[in-house]
Amino acid sequence: MPAPQNFKNHARFYPLFHFIILPLLLLNLVFSIYITIHNWPGYQHTHLWGIVMAIVFFLLAGAARGSSLKAQDRIIRLEERLRLAALLPAADRAHIDELTVPQLIALRFASDAELPDLAHRALTKNMDPKAIKQAIVNWRPDNQRI
């Protein structure tokens, strides 16, 4: 069973993307360049096109990953605004929209008990996401991240 999530171990790699897809796409780019260099000048247009396509695939993977992370951030933003609306006192509830998206994303790790105080401090002291995460005492794990 994995260790409980906390500030030091909450960052996560997506094994399929980080350890299989990206390395293979990088290897494809390197191999395309190698083949082009060693077979020059024969089929130069075809080999150059192979390099272009290897770069396109690499960029496509990055764009797909970026899109999924952006969608995840939008969902977290909605979820945390609903959670804050339910847990914050009326005086602070009016200021939920003043929290930045990175602050909301950081607050998702706070337990329900400490969220109101931490959200108030984040608003009044303009805490950055790292400071918010470090201030969390009872970590609420998020194991469903992309």
PDB file of C-alpha atoms in Angstrom:
ATOM      1  CA  MET A   1       0.000   0.000   0.000  1.00  0.00           C
ATOM      2  CA  PRO A   2       1.470   3.389  -0.943  1.00  0.00           C
ATOM      3  CA  ALA A   3       2.418   5.948   1.698  1.00  0.00           C
ATOM      4  CA  PRO A   4      -0.245   8.526   2.563  1.00  0.00           C
ATOM      5  CA  GLN A   5      -0.115  11.529   0.258  1.00  0.00           C
ATOM      6  CA  ASN A   6       1.538  14.693   1.582  1.00  0.00           C
ATOM      7  CA  PHE A   7       3.395  17.770   0.322  1.00  0.00           C
ATOM      8  CA  LYS A   8       6.608  15.854  -0.319  1.00  0.00           C
ATOM      9  CA  ASN A   9       5.098  12.992  -2.322  1.00  0.00           C
ATOM     10  CA  HIS A  10       1.994  14.486  -4.002  1.00  0.00           C
ATOM     11  CA  ALA A  11       3.623  15.135  -7.385  1.00  0.00           C
ATOM     12  CA  ARG A  12       2.856  12.330  -9.762  1.00  0.00           C
ATOM     13  CA  PHE A  13       4.014  10.873 -13.037  1.00  0.00           C
ATOM     14  CA  TYR A  14       1.632   9.247 -15.481  1.00  0.00           C
ATOM     15  CA  PRO A  15       3.716   6.154 -16.345  1.00  0.00           C
ATOM     16  CA  LEU A  16       2.236   5.511 -19.794  1.00  0.00           C
ATOM     17  CA  PHE A  17       2.907   9.085 -20.879  1.00  0.00           C
ATOM     18  CA  HIS A  18       6.133   9.897 -19.030  1.00  0.00           C
ATOM     19  CA  PHE A  19       7.943   6.559 -19.249  1.00  0.00           C
ATOM     20  CA  ILE A  20       6.676   5.005 -22.493  1.00  0.00           C
ATOM     21  CA  ILE A  21       5.134   7.488 -24.936  1.00  0.00           C
ATOM     22  CA  LEU A  22       7.555  10.411 -24.466  1.00  0.00           C
ATOM     23  CA  PRO A  23      10.722   8.285 -24.552  1.00  0.00           C
ATOM     24  CA  LEU A  24       9.522   6.443 -27.660  1.00  0.00           C
ATOM     25  CA  LEU A  25       8.654   9.706 -29.411  1.00  0.00           C
ATOM     26  CA  LEU A  26      12.057  11.117 -28.503  1.00  0.00           C
ATOM     27  CA  LEU A  27      13.719   7.939 -29.765  1.00  0.00           C
ATOM     28  CA  ASN A  28      11.703   8.261 -32.985  1.00  0.00           C
ATOM     29  CA  LEU A  29      12.976  11.822 -33.465  1.00  0.00           C
ATOM     30  CA  VAL A  30      16.578  10.823 -32.794  1.00  0.00           C
ATOM     31  CA  PHE A  31      16.267   7.815 -35.124  1.00  0.00           C
ATOM     32  CA  SER A  32      14.751   9.997 -37.883  1.00  0.00           C
ATOM     33  CA  ILE A  33      17.665  12.403 -37.634  1.00  0.00           C
ATOM     34  CA  TYR A  34      20.169   9.528 -37.602  1.00  0.00           C
ATOM     35  CA  ILE A  35      18.638   7.912 -40.703  1.00  0.00           C
ATOM     36  CA  THR A  36      18.600  11.260 -42.514  1.00  0.00           C
ATOM     37  CA  ILE A  37      22.266  11.951 -41.746  1.00  0.00           C
ATOM     38  CA  HIS A  38      23.452   8.479 -42.728  1.00  0.00           C
ATOM     39  CA  ASN A  39      21.438   8.258 -45.936  1.00  0.00           C
ATOM     40  CA  TRP A  40      22.010  11.787 -47.215  1.00  0.00           C
ATOM     41  CA  PRO A  41      21.540  12.799 -50.048  1.00  0.00           C
ATOM     42  CA  GLY A  42      19.370   9.842 -51.085  1.00  0.00           C
ATOM     43  CA  TYR A  43      15.653  10.305 -50.493  1.00  0.00           C
ATOM     44  CA  GLN A  44      16.375  13.606 -48.773  1.00  0.00           C
ATOM     45  CA  HIS A  45      12.795  14.877 -48.988  1.00  0.00           C
ATOM     46  CA  THR A  46      11.398  11.683 -47.527  1.00  0.00           C
ATOM     47  CA  HIS A  47      13.904  11.702 -44.660  1.00  0.00           C
ATOM     48  CA  LEU A  48      13.331  15.377 -43.907  1.00  0.00           C
ATOM     49  CA  TRP A  49       9.602  14.682 -43.891  1.00  0.00           C
ATOM     50  CA  GLY A  50      10.251  11.896 -41.346  1.00  0.00           C
ATOM     51  CA  ILE A  51      11.979  14.423 -39.054  1.00  0.00           C
ATOM     52  CA  VAL A  52       9.094  16.879 -39.446  1.00  0.00           C
ATOM     53  CA  MET A  53       6.557  14.181 -38.602  1.00  0.00           C
ATOM     54  CA  ALA A  54       8.599  13.015 -35.585  1.00  0.00           C
ATOM     55  CA  ILE A  55       8.497  16.604 -34.294  1.00  0.00           C
ATOM     56  CA  VAL A  56       4.759  16.813 -34.994  1.00  0.00           C
ATOM     57  CA  PHE A  57       4.101  13.602 -33.036  1.00  0.00           C
ATOM     58  CA  PHE A  58       6.149  14.937 -30.119  1.00  0.00           C
ATOM     59  CA  LEU A  59       4.193  18.222 -30.162  1.00  0.00           C
ATOM     60  CA  LEU A  60       0.906  16.337 -30.517  1.00  0.00           C
ATOM     61  CA  ALA A  61       1.653  14.311 -27.381  1.00  0.00           C
ATOM     62  CA  GLY A  62       2.461  17.516 -25.492  1.00  0.00           C
ATOM     63  CA  ALA A  63      -0.730  19.193 -26.702  1.00  0.00           C
ATOM     64  CA  ALA A  64      -2.830  16.174 -25.687  1.00  0.00           C
ATOM     65  CA  ARG A  65      -1.259  16.132 -22.227  1.00  0.00           C
ATOM     66  CA  GLY A  66      -1.700  19.886 -21.864  1.00  0.00           C
ATOM     67  CA  SER A  67      -5.367  19.675 -22.865  1.00  0.00           C
ATOM     68  CA  SER A  68      -6.116  16.945 -20.347  1.00  0.00           C
ATOM     69  CA  LEU A  69      -4.369  18.902 -17.579  1.00  0.00           C
ATOM     70  CA  LYS A  70      -6.310  22.050 -18.473  1.00  0.00           C
ATOM     71  CA  ALA A  71      -9.596  20.116 -18.359  1.00  0.00           C
ATOM     72  CA  GLN A  72      -8.598  18.639 -15.014  1.00  0.00           C
ATOM     73  CA  ASP A  73      -7.821  22.127 -13.670  1.00  0.00           C
ATOM     74  CA  ARG A  74     -11.243  23.381 -14.773  1.00  0.00           C
ATOM     75  CA  ILE A  75     -12.948  20.491 -12.983  1.00  0.00           C
ATOM     76  CA  ILE A  76     -10.890  21.074  -9.839  1.00  0.00           C
ATOM     77  CA  ARG A  77     -11.769  24.789  -9.981  1.00  0.00           C
ATOM     78  CA  LEU A  78     -15.481  23.973 -10.100  1.00  0.00           C
ATOM     79  CA  GLU A  79     -15.245  21.299  -7.411  1.00  0.00           C
ATOM     80  CA  GLU A  80     -13.321  23.543  -5.035  1.00  0.00           C
ATOM     81  CA  ARG A  81     -15.640  26.520  -5.549  1.00  0.00           C
ATOM     82  CA  LEU A  82     -18.611  24.302  -4.665  1.00  0.00           C
ATOM     83  CA  ARG A  83     -16.738  22.913  -1.658  1.00  0.00           C
ATOM     84  CA  LEU A  84     -15.778  26.405  -0.493  1.00  0.00           C
ATOM     85  CA  ALA A  85     -19.367  27.624  -0.901  1.00  0.00           C
ATOM     86  CA  ALA A  86     -20.494  24.826   1.408  1.00  0.00           C
ATOM     87  CA  LEU A  87     -17.748  25.205   4.022  1.00  0.00           C
ATOM     88  CA  LEU A  88     -16.892  28.914   4.233  1.00  0.00           C
ATOM     89  CA  PRO A  89     -18.654  31.401   6.494  1.00  0.00           C
ATOM     90  CA  ALA A  90     -20.872  33.919   4.678  1.00  0.00           C
ATOM     91  CA  ALA A  91     -18.297  36.732   4.949  1.00  0.00           C
ATOM     92  CA  ASP A  92     -15.659  34.724   3.102  1.00  0.00           C
ATOM     93  CA  ARG A  93     -18.082  33.094   0.671  1.00  0.00           C
ATOM     94  CA  ALA A  94     -18.442  36.384  -1.210  1.00  0.00           C
ATOM     95  CA  HIS A  95     -14.688  36.347  -1.977  1.00  0.00           C
ATOM     96  CA  ILE A  96     -14.395  32.831  -3.441  1.00  0.00           C
ATOM     97  CA  ASP A  97     -14.003  34.243  -6.961  1.00  0.00           C
ATOM     98  CA  GLU A  98     -10.937  36.208  -5.814  1.00  0.00           C
ATOM     99  CA  LEU A  99      -8.962  32.978  -5.389  1.00  0.00           C
ATOM    100  CA  THR A 100      -6.785  32.208  -8.379  1.00  0.00           C
ATOM    101  CA  VAL A 101      -6.971  28.867 -10.169  1.00  0.00           C
ATOM    102  CA  PRO A 102      -3.542  27.793  -8.810  1.00  0.00           C
ATOM    103  CA  GLN A 103      -4.717  28.655  -5.277  1.00  0.00           C
ATOM    104  CA  LEU A 104      -7.910  26.618  -5.756  1.00  0.00           C
ATOM    105  CA  ILE A 105      -5.893  23.703  -7.090  1.00  0.00           C
ATOM    106  CA  ALA A 106      -3.622  23.857  -4.033  1.00  0.00           C
ATOM    107  CA  LEU A 107      -6.580  24.118  -1.625  1.00  0.00           C
ATOM    108  CA  ARG A 108      -8.011  20.814  -2.895  1.00  0.00           C
ATOM    109  CA  PHE A 109      -5.517  19.002  -0.670  1.00  0.00           C
ATOM    110  CA  ALA A 110      -6.797  20.650   2.538  1.00  0.00           C
ATOM    111  CA  SER A 111      -9.174  18.695   4.749  1.00  0.00           C
ATOM    112  CA  ASP A 112     -12.678  20.059   5.254  1.00  0.00           C
ATOM    113  CA  ALA A 113     -11.818  21.060   8.823  1.00  0.00           C
ATOM    114  CA  GLU A 114      -8.883  23.279   7.886  1.00  0.00           C
ATOM    115  CA  LEU A 115     -10.168  24.555   4.532  1.00  0.00           C
ATOM    116  CA  PRO A 116     -12.076  27.637   5.820  1.00  0.00           C
ATOM    117  CA  ASP A 117      -9.089  29.030   7.740  1.00  0.00           C
ATOM    118  CA  LEU A 118      -6.621  28.200   4.986  1.00  0.00           C
ATOM    119  CA  ALA A 119      -8.835  29.735   2.290  1.00  0.00           C
ATOM    120  CA  HIS A 120      -9.189  32.911   4.392  1.00  0.00           C
ATOM    121  CA  ARG A 121      -5.401  33.091   4.816  1.00  0.00           C
ATOM    122  CA  ALA A 122      -4.894  32.456   1.093  1.00  0.00           C
ATOM    123  CA  LEU A 123      -7.238  35.357   0.313  1.00  0.00           C
ATOM    124  CA  THR A 124      -5.923  37.857   2.856  1.00  0.00           C
ATOM    125  CA  LYS A 125      -2.216  37.049   2.561  1.00  0.00           C
ATOM    126  CA  ASN A 126      -2.280  36.235  -1.172  1.00  0.00           C
ATOM    127  CA  MET A 127      -0.511  32.934  -0.522  1.00  0.00           C
ATOM    128  CA  ASP A 128       1.112  31.154  -3.449  1.00  0.00           C
ATOM    129  CA  PRO A 129       0.161  27.507  -4.160  1.00  0.00           C
ATOM    130  CA  LYS A 130       3.351  26.106  -2.646  1.00  0.00           C
ATOM    131  CA  ALA A 131       2.789  28.005   0.610  1.00  0.00           C
ATOM    132  CA  ILE A 132      -0.819  26.790   0.726  1.00  0.00           C
ATOM    133  CA  LYS A 133       0.257  23.167   0.304  1.00  0.00           C
ATOM    134  CA  GLN A 134       2.963  23.540   2.949  1.00  0.00           C
ATOM    135  CA  ALA A 135       0.430  24.990   5.408  1.00  0.00           C
ATOM    136  CA  ILE A 136      -1.854  21.954   5.163  1.00  0.00           C
ATOM    137  CA  VAL A 137      -1.765  19.805   8.288  1.00  0.00           C
ATOM    138  CA  ASN A 138      -4.364  17.132   7.427  1.00  0.00           C
ATOM    139  CA  TRP A 139      -3.700  16.238   3.810  1.00  0.00           C
ATOM    140  CA  ARG A 140      -6.694  15.228   1.673  1.00  0.00           C
ATOM    141  CA  PRO A 141      -5.260  12.938  -1.009  1.00  0.00           C
ATOM    142  CA  ASP A 142      -6.106  13.400  -4.660  1.00  0.00           C
ATOM    143  CA  ASN A 143      -5.379  10.057  -6.289  1.00  0.00           C
ATOM    144  CA  GLN A 144      -7.513  10.678  -9.379  1.00  0.00           C
ATOM    145  CA  ARG A 145      -5.157  13.180 -11.029  1.00  0.00           C
ATOM    146  CA  ILE A 146      -4.135  12.869 -14.636  1.00  0.00           C
TER     147      ILE A 146
END
